[in-house]
CSV table of C-alpha atoms in Angstrom, one decimal:
chain,number,residue,atom,x,y,z
A,8,MET,CA,95.9,107.0,108.1
A,9,ALA,CA,98.9,105.2,109.7
A,10,MET,CA,99.8,108.4,111.6
A,11,LEU,CA,96.3,108.4,113.1
A,12,LEU,CA,96.9,105.0,114.4
A,13,LEU,CA,100.1,106.2,116.1
A,14,ILE,CA,98.3,109.2,117.6
A,15,ALA,CA,95.4,107.0,118.8
A,16,TRP,CA,97.9,104.6,120.5
A,17,LEU,CA,99.8,107.5,122.1
A,18,GLY,CA,96.5,109.1,123.2
A,19,LEU,CA,95.5,105.8,124.9
A,20,CYS,CA,98.9,105.7,126.6
A,21,ALA,CA,98.5,109.3,127.7
A,22,TRP,CA,95.0,108.8,129.1
A,23,THR,CA,96.1,105.7,131.0
A,24,ASP,CA,99.2,107.5,132.3
A,25,LEU,CA,97.1,110.3,133.6
A,26,ARG,CA,94.6,108.0,135.3
A,27,GLU,CA,96.9,105.4,136.7
A,28,ARG,CA,100.4,107.0,136.7
A,29,ARG,CA,101.7,104.1,134.7
A,30,ILE,CA,101.6,102.7,131.2
A,31,PRO,CA,100.7,99.0,131.1
A,32,ASN,CA,103.0,96.6,129.3
A,33,ALA,CA,100.0,95.4,127.2
A,34,LEU,CA,99.7,98.9,125.7
A,35,ILE,CA,103.5,99.1,125.1
A,36,LEU,CA,103.7,95.6,123.5
A,37,GLY,CA,100.6,96.3,121.3
A,38,GLY,CA,102.3,99.5,120.0
A,39,LEU,CA,105.6,97.7,119.5
A,40,ALA,CA,103.8,94.9,117.6
A,41,VAL,CA,102.0,97.3,115.3
A,42,ALA,CA,105.2,99.5,114.8
A,43,CYS,CA,107.4,96.5,113.9
A,44,THR,CA,104.8,94.8,111.7
A,45,TRP,CA,104.3,98.1,109.8
A,46,LEU,CA,108.0,98.6,109.4
A,47,LEU,CA,108.5,95.0,108.0
A,48,ALA,CA,105.4,95.1,105.8
A,49,THR,CA,105.8,98.5,104.2
A,50,GLY,CA,109.5,99.4,104.6
A,51,GLN,CA,108.6,102.6,106.5
A,52,SER,CA,107.4,103.7,109.9
A,53,LEU,CA,103.8,104.7,110.7
A,54,ALA,CA,104.9,108.3,110.2
A,55,GLY,CA,106.4,107.5,106.8
A,56,ALA,CA,110.1,107.5,107.7
A,57,SER,CA,112.6,105.0,106.3
A,58,VAL,CA,113.5,101.9,108.4
A,59,GLY,CA,116.9,103.4,109.0
A,60,ASN,CA,115.4,106.6,110.3
A,61,ALA,CA,113.0,104.7,112.6
A,62,LEU,CA,115.8,102.6,114.0
A,63,LEU,CA,117.9,105.7,114.6
A,64,ALA,CA,114.9,107.3,116.3
A,65,PHE,CA,114.6,104.2,118.5
A,66,LEU,CA,118.2,104.5,119.6
A,67,ILE,CA,117.9,108.3,120.2
A,68,ALA,CA,114.8,107.7,122.3
A,69,LEU,CA,116.7,105.3,124.4
A,70,LEU,CA,119.7,107.6,124.7
A,71,LEU,CA,117.4,110.5,125.8
A,72,THR,CA,115.3,108.5,128.3
A,73,LEU,CA,117.6,105.9,129.9
A,74,PRO,CA,119.6,108.4,131.9
A,75,GLY,CA,116.4,109.7,133.4
A,76,TYR,CA,115.3,106.2,134.3
A,77,CYS,CA,118.7,105.4,135.8
A,78,LEU,CA,118.6,108.6,137.9
A,79,GLY,CA,115.1,107.7,139.1
A,80,ARG,CA,113.5,110.7,137.3
A,81,MET,CA,111.5,108.7,134.8
A,82,GLY,CA,109.6,105.5,134.9
A,83,ALA,CA,110.3,102.4,132.9
A,84,GLY,CA,107.0,102.8,131.0
A,85,ASP,CA,108.1,106.2,129.8
A,86,VAL,CA,111.3,104.8,128.4
A,87,LYS,CA,109.4,102.0,126.6
A,88,LEU,CA,106.8,104.4,125.3
A,89,MET,CA,109.6,106.6,123.7
A,90,ALA,CA,111.3,103.6,122.3
A,91,VAL,CA,108.1,102.4,120.6
A,92,LEU,CA,107.5,106.0,119.4
A,93,GLY,CA,110.9,106.0,117.8
A,94,LEU,CA,110.2,102.8,115.9
A,95,ALA,CA,106.8,104.1,114.8
A,96,SER,CA,107.9,107.6,113.7
A,97,SER,CA,111.2,109.3,112.9
A,98,VAL,CA,114.1,111.1,114.5
A,99,SER,CA,112.3,114.5,114.1
A,100,HIS,CA,109.2,113.2,115.8
A,101,VAL,CA,111.2,111.8,118.7
A,102,LEU,CA,113.3,114.9,119.2
A,103,PHE,CA,110.5,117.4,118.9
A,104,SER,CA,108.2,115.4,121.2
A,105,THR,CA,110.9,115.0,123.8
A,106,LEU,CA,111.9,118.7,123.7
A,107,PHE,CA,108.3,119.8,124.0
A,108,ALA,CA,107.5,117.3,126.8
A,109,ALA,CA,110.6,118.5,128.8
A,110,LEU,CA,109.7,122.2,128.4
A,111,ALA,CA,106.0,121.6,129.2
A,112,MET,CA,106.8,119.6,132.3
A,113,VAL,CA,109.2,122.3,133.6
A,114,ILE,CA,106.5,124.9,133.0
A,115,VAL,CA,103.8,122.8,134.7
A,116,ALA,CA,106.0,122.0,137.6
A,117,TRP,CA,106.9,125.7,138.0
A,118,LEU,CA,103.3,126.8,137.8
A,119,GLY,CA,102.3,124.1,140.3
A,120,THR,CA,104.5,125.4,143.1
A,121,ARG,CA,103.9,128.3,145.5
A,122,PRO,CA,106.0,131.5,144.9
A,123,GLU,CA,108.1,130.9,148.0
A,124,GLN,CA,108.9,127.4,146.8
A,125,ARG,CA,109.9,128.7,143.3
A,126,GLN,CA,112.5,131.0,144.9
A,127,ALA,CA,113.9,128.2,147.0
A,128,GLY,CA,113.8,125.8,144.0
A,129,ARG,CA,111.6,123.3,145.7
A,130,SER,CA,108.4,121.7,144.6
A,131,ARG,CA,105.7,119.7,146.4
A,132,THR,CA,104.9,117.8,143.3
A,133,SER,CA,105.1,114.0,143.2
A,134,ARG,CA,108.3,112.2,142.1
A,135,TYR,CA,106.8,111.1,138.8
A,136,ARG,CA,104.5,113.1,136.6
A,137,PRO,CA,102.6,111.6,133.8
A,138,TYR,CA,104.9,111.9,130.8
A,139,ALA,CA,102.9,110.5,128.0
A,140,PRO,CA,100.4,113.4,127.8
A,141,PHE,CA,103.3,115.8,127.2
A,142,VAL,CA,104.7,113.5,124.5
A,143,LEU,CA,101.3,113.3,122.9
A,144,ALA,CA,101.0,117.1,122.9
A,145,GLY,CA,104.5,117.4,121.4
A,146,LEU,CA,103.7,114.9,118.6
A,147,LEU,CA,100.5,116.7,117.8
A,148,LEU,CA,102.2,120.1,117.6
A,149,PHE,CA,104.9,118.6,115.3
A,150,GLN,CA,102.2,117.1,113.1
A,151,VAL,CA,100.3,120.4,112.9
A,152,GLY,CA,103.6,122.1,111.9
A,153,ILE,CA,104.2,119.6,109.2
A,154,ALA,CA,100.7,120.0,107.9
A,155,ARG,CA,101.0,123.7,107.8
A,156,SER,CA,104.3,123.7,106.0
A,157,SER,CA,103.0,121.4,103.3
């Protein structure tokens, strides 16, 4: 049930990111409030990980996203989204979601360019692509993998 709450929140963030190319702070703060309240009340994340694992996932999310933000490749909302995802889930969730999001974005960017641009290594795509939908897809794939292995 708690995992469904996390997926619903991330789905709303993804939908907003697709529509507006940004994730409002109200959504981020709402997710942060739920994740922190759940951690304090139950002693585990929404995904069932220990508090220590969730805090480590939070730190890993920041380590993975802050360089992209500092280099101008990622928006601040994406960094905050991943930080909240870390607090709400686990190290495995964050790593798999980040890996899938990166691979999917590379594929989508490559498919969105003309053949002559691919050879030259250039793309006409905008500077920022919505990141949250890719993270959501990665989280869902990870959850399906967990469900199948159980």
